[in-house]
Short mmCIF file of C-alpha atoms in Angstrom, two decimals:
data_model
loop_
_atom_site.label_atom_id
_atom_site.label_comp_id
_atom_site.label_asym_id
_atom_site.label_seq_id
_atom_site.Cartn_x
_atom_site.Cartn_y
_atom_site.Cartn_z
CA UNK Q 1 0.00 0.00 0.00
CA UNK Q 2 1.36 3.38 -0.99
CA UNK Q 3 2.02 6.11 1.62
CA UNK Q 4 -0.84 8.14 0.14
CA UNK Q 5 -3.24 5.22 0.54
CA UNK Q 6 -2.11 4.69 4.15
CA UNK Q 7 -2.72 8.35 4.85
CA UNK Q 8 -6.17 8.16 3.28
CA UNK Q 9 -7.10 5.17 5.47
CA UNK Q 10 -5.87 6.91 8.62
CA UNK Q 11 -7.72 10.11 7.72
CA UNK Q 12 -10.95 8.17 7.12
CA UNK Q 13 -10.69 6.30 10.44
CA UNK Q 14 -10.09 9.53 12.31
CA UNK Q 15 -12.96 11.34 10.55
CA UNK Q 16 -15.40 8.55 11.42
CA UNK Q 17 -14.19 7.92 14.98
CA UNK Q 18 -13.81 11.43 16.36
CA UNK Q 19 -17.48 12.53 16.35
CA UNK Q 20 -18.64 9.33 18.07
CA UNK Q 21 -15.84 8.46 20.48
CA UNK Q 22 -13.89 11.68 20.94
CA UNK Q 23 -14.21 11.80 24.73
CA UNK Q 24 -12.96 8.22 25.08
CA UNK Q 25 -10.42 8.07 22.27
CA UNK Q 26 -9.11 11.59 22.74
CA UNK Q 27 -9.53 12.56 26.40
CA UNK Q 28 -7.06 15.42 25.89
CA UNK Q 29 -8.40 16.48 22.52
CA UNK Q 30 -6.91 16.20 19.01
CA UNK Q 31 -3.46 17.35 17.96
CA UNK Q 32 -2.78 21.01 17.25
CA UNK Q 33 -1.03 22.68 14.35
CA UNK Q 34 2.64 23.38 15.08
CA UNK Q 35 4.11 26.70 13.95
CA UNK Q 36 6.92 26.24 11.40
CA UNK Q 37 9.52 27.66 13.80
CA UNK Q 38 8.68 25.22 16.59
CA UNK Q 39 8.94 21.49 17.16
CA UNK Q 40 11.41 18.81 18.25
CA UNK Q 41 12.79 18.34 14.74
CA UNK Q 42 14.50 21.76 14.77
CA UNK Q 43 17.93 21.06 16.17
CA UNK Q 44 21.09 18.97 15.81
CA UNK Q 45 21.56 15.29 16.55
CA UNK Q 46 24.04 14.15 19.22
CA UNK Q 47 27.69 13.75 18.27
CA UNK Q 48 28.32 9.99 18.73
CA UNK Q 49 32.02 10.62 19.36
CA UNK Q 50 31.30 12.80 22.39
CA UNK Q 51 31.33 10.40 25.36
CA UNK Q 52 32.32 12.95 27.98
CA UNK Q 53 29.64 11.75 30.43
CA UNK Q 54 30.75 8.13 30.46
CA UNK Q 55 32.64 6.60 33.39
CA UNK Q 56 35.70 6.32 31.16
CA UNK Q 57 35.96 10.12 31.18
CA UNK Q 58 37.20 9.96 34.78
CA UNK Q 59 34.89 12.85 35.71
CA UNK Q 60 31.76 10.89 36.57
CA UNK Q 61 30.97 9.03 39.77
CA UNK Q 62 27.74 7.33 40.79
CA UNK Q 63 26.19 7.16 44.25
CA UNK Q 64 24.13 4.05 45.00
CA UNK Q 65 22.14 3.21 48.10
CA UNK Q 66 23.32 0.52 50.51
CA UNK Q 67 20.21 -1.60 50.91
CA UNK Q 68 19.96 -4.20 53.66
CA UNK Q 69 18.49 -7.59 52.85
CA UNK Q 70 14.71 -7.43 52.81
CA UNK Q 71 14.62 -3.62 53.03
CA UNK Q 72 12.71 -1.50 50.56
CA UNK Q 73 15.01 0.75 48.47
CA UNK Q 74 14.58 4.48 48.95
CA UNK Q 75 16.84 5.85 46.20
CA UNK Q 76 14.37 5.26 43.36
CA UNK Q 77 13.57 7.76 40.66
CA UNK Q 78 15.39 10.80 42.10
CA UNK Q 79 14.33 13.52 39.63
CA UNK Q 80 16.26 16.31 41.36
CA UNK Q 81 19.08 16.41 43.91
CA UNK Q 82 18.51 18.92 46.72
CA UNK Q 83 20.99 20.48 49.16
CA UNK Q 84 20.16 22.26 52.39
CA UNK Q 85 22.21 25.12 53.84
CA UNK Q 86 24.51 22.63 55.60
CA UNK Q 87 25.30 20.69 52.43
CA UNK Q 88 23.15 17.68 53.31
CA UNK Q 89 21.81 15.77 50.30
CA UNK Q 90 18.12 15.02 49.82
CA UNK Q 91 16.03 13.42 47.10
CA UNK Q 92 12.31 13.00 46.42
CA UNK Q 93 11.46 9.48 45.33
CA UNK Q 94 8.67 7.83 43.37
CA UNK Q 95 6.94 6.74 46.59
CA UNK Q 96 6.50 10.36 47.74
CA UNK Q 97 9.23 10.08 50.36
CA UNK Q 98 11.70 12.79 51.28
CA UNK Q 99 15.00 10.96 51.71
CA UNK Q 100 18.41 12.10 52.93
CA UNK Q 101 21.67 10.42 51.91
CA UNK Q 102 24.36 10.12 54.58
CA UNK Q 103 27.57 8.23 55.32
CA UNK Q 104 28.83 8.25 51.74
CA UNK Q 105 31.62 5.70 51.34
CA UNK Q 106 34.09 4.68 48.69
CA UNK Q 107 34.09 1.20 47.16
CA UNK Q 108 36.62 -0.94 45.33
CA UNK Q 109 35.51 0.81 42.16
CA UNK Q 110 36.85 4.40 42.22
CA UNK Q 111 33.80 5.62 40.25
CA UNK Q 112 31.18 4.05 42.52
CA UNK Q 113 30.16 5.36 45.95
CA UNK Q 114 27.51 4.08 48.35
CA UNK Q 115 25.34 5.91 50.86
CA UNK Q 116 22.86 5.21 53.61
CA UNK Q 117 19.37 6.40 52.68
CA UNK Q 118 17.05 7.56 55.49
CA UNK Q 119 13.42 8.56 55.14
CA UNK Q 120 12.86 12.04 56.59
CA UNK Q 121 9.17 12.40 55.83
CA UNK Q 122 6.32 10.91 53.83
CA UNK Q 123 4.97 13.68 51.64
CA UNK Q 124 1.55 12.24 50.89
CA UNK Q 125 -0.22 10.47 48.05
CA UNK Q 126 1.30 12.28 45.08
CA UNK Q 127 4.57 12.24 43.17
CA UNK Q 128 7.00 15.03 44.17
CA UNK Q 129 9.58 15.97 41.56
CA UNK Q 130 11.67 18.96 42.57
CA UNK Q 131 12.39 21.03 45.66
CA UNK Q 132 14.41 23.90 47.13
CA UNK Q 133 15.13 24.89 50.72
CA UNK Q 134 14.61 28.46 51.86
CA UNK Q 135 16.79 30.16 54.48
CA UNK Q 136 14.42 29.03 57.27
CA UNK Q 137 14.88 25.34 56.52
CA UNK Q 138 11.53 24.93 54.78
CA UNK Q 139 11.49 22.75 51.69
CA UNK Q 140 9.22 24.00 48.92
CA UNK Q 141 8.47 21.24 46.47
CA UNK Q 142 6.43 20.55 43.35
CA UNK Q 143 4.13 17.55 43.16
CA UNK Q 144 2.56 16.52 39.86
CA UNK Q 145 -0.63 15.47 41.62
CA UNK Q 146 -1.03 18.03 44.41
CA UNK Q 147 0.66 21.18 43.10
CA UNK Q 148 3.00 23.37 45.14
CA UNK Q 149 3.66 22.26 48.73
CA UNK Q 150 5.97 22.92 51.68
CA UNK Q 151 7.44 21.05 54.63
CA UNK Q 152 9.55 22.76 57.31
CA UNK Q 153 12.27 20.56 58.75
CA UNK Q 154 13.42 22.80 61.60
CA UNK Q 155 12.58 20.08 64.13
CA UNK Q 156 13.09 17.04 61.94
CA UNK Q 157 15.93 15.73 64.11
CA UNK Q 158 13.41 15.27 66.91
CA UNK Q 159 11.71 12.10 65.73
CA UNK Q 160 8.79 12.64 68.08
CA UNK Q 161 7.71 15.55 65.91
CA UNK Q 162 6.42 14.84 62.42
CA UNK Q 163 6.58 18.02 60.35
CA UNK Q 164 3.32 18.63 58.50
CA UNK Q 165 3.06 18.95 54.74
CA UNK Q 166 1.31 22.16 53.67
CA UNK Q 167 -0.43 22.38 50.32
CA UNK Q 168 0.19 25.93 49.12
CA UNK Q 169 -1.29 26.05 45.63
CA UNK Q 170 -3.34 23.69 43.47
CA UNK Q 171 -4.82 26.38 41.24
CA UNK Q 172 -4.07 29.90 40.02
CA UNK Q 173 -6.38 32.86 39.44
CA UNK Q 174 -6.19 34.19 35.89
CA UNK Q 175 -6.45 37.82 34.79
CA UNK Q 176 -10.15 37.45 34.02
CA UNK Q 177 -10.85 36.31 37.59
CA UNK Q 178 -11.41 32.64 36.73
CA UNK Q 179 -9.46 29.81 38.35
CA UNK Q 180 -7.15 27.43 36.49
CA UNK Q 181 -5.97 24.11 37.95
CA UNK Q 182 -2.26 23.40 38.33
CA UNK Q 183 -2.22 19.99 36.68
CA UNK Q 184 1.50 19.13 36.51
CA UNK Q 185 3.71 21.08 38.93
CA UNK Q 186 7.22 20.22 37.78
CA UNK Q 187 10.40 22.19 38.54
CA UNK Q 188 11.04 24.90 41.14
CA UNK Q 189 13.48 27.55 42.34
CA UNK Q 190 13.48 30.27 45.00
CA UNK Q 191 14.35 33.91 44.37
CA UNK Q 192 17.43 34.67 46.51
CA UNK Q 193 16.35 38.28 47.09
CA UNK Q 194 12.54 38.24 47.25
CA UNK Q 195 12.00 34.70 48.56
CA UNK Q 196 9.37 34.21 45.86
CA UNK Q 197 8.82 30.68 44.58
CA UNK Q 198 9.07 30.22 40.82
CA UNK Q 199 7.74 26.93 39.47
CA UNK Q 200 6.49 25.34 36.28
CA UNK Q 201 3.12 23.85 35.40
CA UNK Q 202 4.27 21.60 32.59
CA UNK Q 203 1.01 20.63 30.94
CA UNK Q 204 -2.78 20.66 31.26
CA UNK Q 205 -2.71 16.85 30.99
CA UNK Q 206 -3.01 15.16 34.39
CA UNK Q 207 -1.12 12.12 35.67
CA UNK Q 208 -3.04 8.95 36.47
CA UNK Q 209 -2.15 5.90 38.52
CA UNK Q 210 -0.81 2.88 36.67
CA UNK Q 211 -3.23 0.13 37.69
CA UNK Q 212 -0.51 -2.49 37.26
CA UNK Q 213 2.05 -0.94 39.59
CA UNK Q 214 0.01 1.48 41.70
CA UNK Q 215 2.48 4.26 40.86
CA UNK Q 216 1.67 7.56 39.20
CA UNK Q 217 2.30 7.46 35.45
CA UNK Q 218 4.02 10.82 35.15
CA UNK Q 219 5.61 10.09 31.79
CA UNK Q 220 2.38 9.75 29.81
CA UNK Q 221 1.32 13.43 30.15
CA UNK Q 222 4.68 14.46 28.67
CA UNK Q 223 4.13 12.09 25.76
CA UNK Q 224 0.65 13.54 25.27
CA UNK Q 225 2.08 17.05 25.26
CA UNK Q 226 4.83 16.03 22.83
CA UNK Q 227 2.31 14.58 20.37
CA UNK Q 228 -0.59 17.00 20.87
CA UNK Q 229 1.53 20.20 20.88
CA UNK Q 230 -1.02 22.57 22.38
CA UNK Q 231 1.73 24.54 24.18
CA UNK Q 232 0.00 24.50 27.58
CA UNK Q 233 3.14 24.78 29.75
CA UNK Q 234 3.33 27.76 32.14
CA UNK Q 235 5.74 29.55 34.46
CA UNK Q 236 4.13 30.45 37.79
CA UNK Q 237 5.14 32.46 40.86
CA UNK Q 238 4.06 32.00 44.48
CA UNK Q 239 4.51 34.83 46.99
CA UNK Q 240 4.87 33.44 50.54
CA UNK Q 241 4.12 36.82 52.09
CA UNK Q 242 0.63 36.94 50.57
CA UNK Q 243 -0.10 33.37 49.48
CA UNK Q 244 -0.86 34.59 45.97
CA UNK Q 245 0.03 32.73 42.78
CA UNK Q 246 0.29 34.41 39.39
CA UNK Q 247 1.13 33.36 35.84
CA UNK Q 248 4.34 34.84 34.46
CA UNK Q 249 4.56 33.09 31.09
CA UNK Q 250 2.57 30.66 28.94
CA UNK Q 251 2.92 28.77 25.66
CA UNK Q 252 5.68 26.27 26.49
CA UNK Q 253 5.68 22.84 24.89
CA UNK Q 254 5.84 20.97 28.21
CA UNK Q 255 7.11 23.77 30.45
CA UNK Q 256 9.82 22.18 32.52
CA UNK Q 257 13.03 23.46 34.14
CA UNK Q 258 13.12 26.61 36.27
CA UNK Q 259 16.20 28.49 37.56
CA UNK Q 260 16.71 31.99 38.99
CA UNK Q 261 19.96 33.92 38.71
CA UNK Q 262 21.94 35.20 41.72
CA UNK Q 263 20.58 38.76 41.51
CA UNK Q 264 17.05 37.58 40.69
CA UNK Q 265 16.96 39.60 37.51
CA UNK Q 266 15.52 36.75 35.42
CA UNK Q 267 14.16 33.22 35.49
CA UNK Q 268 15.26 30.55 33.02
CA UNK Q 269 12.43 28.33 31.81
CA UNK Q 270 12.75 25.33 29.49
CA UNK Q 271 10.31 24.16 26.82
CA UNK Q 272 11.00 20.44 26.47
CA UNK Q 273 9.67 19.62 23.02
CA UNK Q 274 10.93 22.84 21.46
CA UNK Q 275 14.43 22.07 22.77
CA UNK Q 276 14.58 25.67 24.00
CA UNK Q 277 15.68 27.67 27.02
CA UNK Q 278 13.74 30.86 27.59
CA UNK Q 279 14.45 33.84 29.83
CA UNK Q 280 11.71 35.65 31.72
CA UNK Q 281 12.92 39.10 32.77
CA UNK Q 282 12.10 40.21 36.31
CA UNK Q 283 13.95 43.52 36.19
CA UNK Q 284 15.19 46.12 33.71
CA UNK Q 285 13.78 47.40 30.44
CA UNK Q 286 12.48 43.93 29.50
CA UNK Q 287 10.76 43.28 32.84
CA UNK Q 288 7.67 41.13 32.30
CA UNK Q 289 8.87 39.85 28.91
CA UNK Q 290 10.00 36.37 27.97
CA UNK Q 291 12.42 35.57 25.15
CA UNK Q 292 13.91 32.45 23.65
CA UNK Q 293 17.67 32.51 24.22
CA UNK Q 294 18.93 29.05 23.18
CA UNK Q 295 17.56 26.25 21.03
CA UNK Q 296 20.39 24.22 19.47
CA UNK Q 297 20.55 21.38 21.99
CA UNK Q 298 21.23 17.81 20.77
CA UNK Q 299 17.99 16.53 22.29
CA UNK Q 300 14.95 17.41 24.36
CA UNK Q 301 15.55 19.58 27.42
CA UNK Q 302 14.38 19.14 31.00
CA UNK Q 303 15.59 20.58 34.33
CA UNK Q 304 17.86 23.60 34.64
CA UNK Q 305 20.00 25.04 37.44
CA UNK Q 306 22.42 27.94 37.77
CA UNK Q 307 25.65 28.24 39.73
CA UNK Q 308 25.78 31.43 41.79
CA UNK Q 309 29.58 31.05 41.94
CA UNK Q 310 30.39 30.83 38.23
CA UNK Q 311 27.27 32.41 36.72
CA UNK Q 312 26.98 29.46 34.35
CA UNK Q 313 23.83 27.36 34.11
CA UNK Q 314 23.21 23.70 33.35
CA UNK Q 315 20.43 22.10 31.32
CA UNK Q 316 19.40 18.43 31.51
CA UNK Q 317 19.07 16.59 28.19
CA UNK Q 318 17.19 13.34 28.89
CA UNK Q 319 16.93 11.97 25.37
CA UNK Q 320 17.76 12.59 21.75
CA UNK Q 321 15.05 13.07 19.13
CA UNK Q 322 14.37 9.86 17.23
CA UNK Q 323 14.41 9.86 13.41
CA UNK Q 324 10.70 8.94 13.39
CA UNK Q 325 9.85 11.87 15.64
CA UNK Q 326 11.85 14.22 13.51
CA UNK Q 327 10.24 12.94 10.32
CA UNK Q 328 6.74 13.28 11.79
CA UNK Q 329 7.18 16.98 12.51
CA UNK Q 330 8.85 17.59 9.16
CA UNK Q 331 5.69 16.58 7.27
CA UNK Q 332 3.21 19.16 6.00
CA UNK Q 333 1.25 20.52 8.95
CA UNK Q 334 -2.12 19.00 7.99
CA UNK Q 335 -0.65 15.51 7.53
CA UNK Q 336 1.40 15.70 10.72
CA UNK Q 337 -1.66 16.84 12.67
CA UNK Q 338 -3.78 13.90 11.43
CA UNK Q 339 -1.11 11.32 12.20
CA UNK Q 340 -0.48 12.80 15.64
CA UNK Q 341 -4.22 12.74 16.39
CA UNK Q 342 -4.25 9.06 15.46
CA UNK Q 343 -1.29 8.42 17.80
CA UNK Q 344 -3.22 10.05 20.64
CA UNK Q 345 -5.91 7.38 20.21
CA UNK Q 346 -3.51 4.53 20.88
CA UNK Q 347 -3.36 2.86 24.32
CA UNK Q 348 -0.88 4.56 26.63
CA UNK Q 349 1.33 1.46 26.75
CA UNK Q 350 1.66 1.68 22.95
CA UNK Q 351 3.41 5.04 23.05
CA UNK Q 352 7.15 4.73 22.32
CA UNK Q 353 9.77 5.00 25.06
CA UNK Q 354 12.62 7.49 24.94
CA UNK Q 355 15.75 6.71 22.98
CA UNK Q 356 18.63 5.68 25.31
CA UNK Q 357 20.76 8.75 25.91
CA UNK Q 358 22.04 10.83 28.81
CA UNK Q 359 23.41 14.34 28.78
CA UNK Q 360 23.49 17.88 30.05
CA UNK Q 361 24.74 21.19 28.68
CA UNK Q 362 26.69 24.00 30.27
CA UNK Q 363 25.39 27.36 29.05
CA UNK Q 364 26.05 31.06 29.33
CA UNK Q 365 22.61 32.61 29.99
CA UNK Q 366 23.84 35.97 28.69
CA UNK Q 367 23.99 39.45 30.20
CA UNK Q 368 24.76 43.02 29.17
CA UNK Q 369 28.32 41.99 28.34
CA UNK Q 370 27.82 38.68 26.52
CA UNK Q 371 25.30 36.84 24.37
CA UNK Q 372 23.68 33.57 25.48
CA UNK Q 373 25.42 30.46 24.23
CA UNK Q 374 25.92 26.73 24.71
CA UNK Q 375 29.43 26.37 26.10
CA UNK Q 376 29.79 22.59 26.02
CA UNK Q 377 27.71 19.42 26.05
CA UNK Q 378 28.46 16.42 28.26
CA UNK Q 379 26.83 13.23 27.08
CA UNK Q 380 26.65 9.45 27.13
CA UNK Q 381 25.27 9.05 23.59
CA UNK Q 382 24.06 5.48 24.12
CA UNK Q 383 22.97 5.86 27.74
CA UNK Q 384 25.29 3.07 28.90
CA UNK Q 385 26.51 4.68 32.14
CA UNK Q 386 23.99 7.50 32.60
CA UNK Q 387 20.61 7.46 30.92
CA UNK Q 388 17.64 9.84 30.86
CA UNK Q 389 19.02 12.77 32.87
CA UNK Q 390 15.98 14.80 33.95
CA UNK Q 391 17.41 16.98 36.73
CA UNK Q 392 20.64 18.92 37.24
CA UNK Q 393 21.89 20.57 40.43
CA UNK Q 394 25.04 22.70 40.44
CA UNK Q 395 26.84 22.50 43.79
CA UNK Q 396 30.50 22.98 44.82
CA UNK Q 397 32.03 22.71 41.32
CA UNK Q 398 30.02 19.60 40.54
CA UNK Q 399 26.79 18.86 38.73
CA UNK Q 400 24.50 16.31 40.38
CA UNK Q 401 22.40 14.37 37.92
CA UNK Q 402 18.94 13.04 38.73
CA UNK Q 403 16.63 10.82 36.74
CA UNK Q 404 13.08 9.53 36.96
CA UNK Q 405 14.35 6.13 35.81
CA UNK Q 406 17.53 5.56 37.81
CA UNK Q 407 18.41 4.12 41.21
CA UNK Q 408 21.56 6.21 41.62
CA UNK Q 409 22.78 9.80 41.57
CA UNK Q 410 25.31 10.85 38.97
CA UNK Q 411 28.00 13.31 40.05
CA UNK Q 412 30.07 15.09 37.38
CA UNK Q 413 33.16 17.01 38.44
CA UNK Q 414 33.63 20.28 36.57
CA UNK Q 415 37.12 20.89 37.95
#
């Protein structure tokens, strides 16, 4: 059967099915047109000779948990690595536990370390992804199910006191006075000067529990967003002094990473399926405006973090763009839209998994003296040692690498 005939069959099926079964087959609606200057196909492919993030580079170490026989592992799916003011390491795992890693030891392998993992608090029924401590010892964190939340650990060393989890925001009031749900709270950072909380609402598609495992399926909404392309990602701000939440920016294709600079003059905000880093200006002549500053990454982008010491920032690159994905978005808009609508009708377990790859980029976010630019890319092109890097944390001349899929923390030495 010719490609034209295949297209005709698909178009006919969609035309017949949508009016009768749209709510069941397309719970998130059909695919949208993609502007010609947007999409995952616009960007380079990874350089297969660049293996700077492999263990053989001598710069990468991996921290695993020491698990006693019969014990349940705690270091599972650490999206983002978090440090408190004393340099203690925390992670948020797939079972909604806040976990600290202590007693880090060397092993016979110079690139492998082990740590004791201790549960600090159970954060509820959701799936927390990212968090930041404020100067009072309160951890603000994003949860894809609940929204924006907080837990204050001032007394956490006293085990007789269980610090409560406070839900701060599950919706935001829009300019017209209506309320909009926060459906996928993702990444977070805290303004060092104002104390305001900047966080992303990645998509209007909600996560659902996987009936087979009982865990939240947080990957499917990103796949929906990547196929549907309705650009529903947002950058939000929470003001602790008033409890108000406002929308700073909209229109991201899975709005993801968030990072504030040292002077709190701007917020970096990533759009995953556009492969772009954007800058929302908080001060100066461009205050209130958002601009795209970088887009030539060798894959999709995720979390972002900035070093207050060097002024450089780091962007997670979880996966490369597959040839099929690139070809799909290179088709004429009407054809691409029909095929993507058909893909949205498939069972969620039929959606393709990410191509094995792990990487992150070091970038110059730009200022009045220099233009934004990608300085260098660190990658494991086949994902053999580090795969699917979704979170980056810059701390003490190192970049700590988190992943929704891994049971370890990657640590890359920049020195």
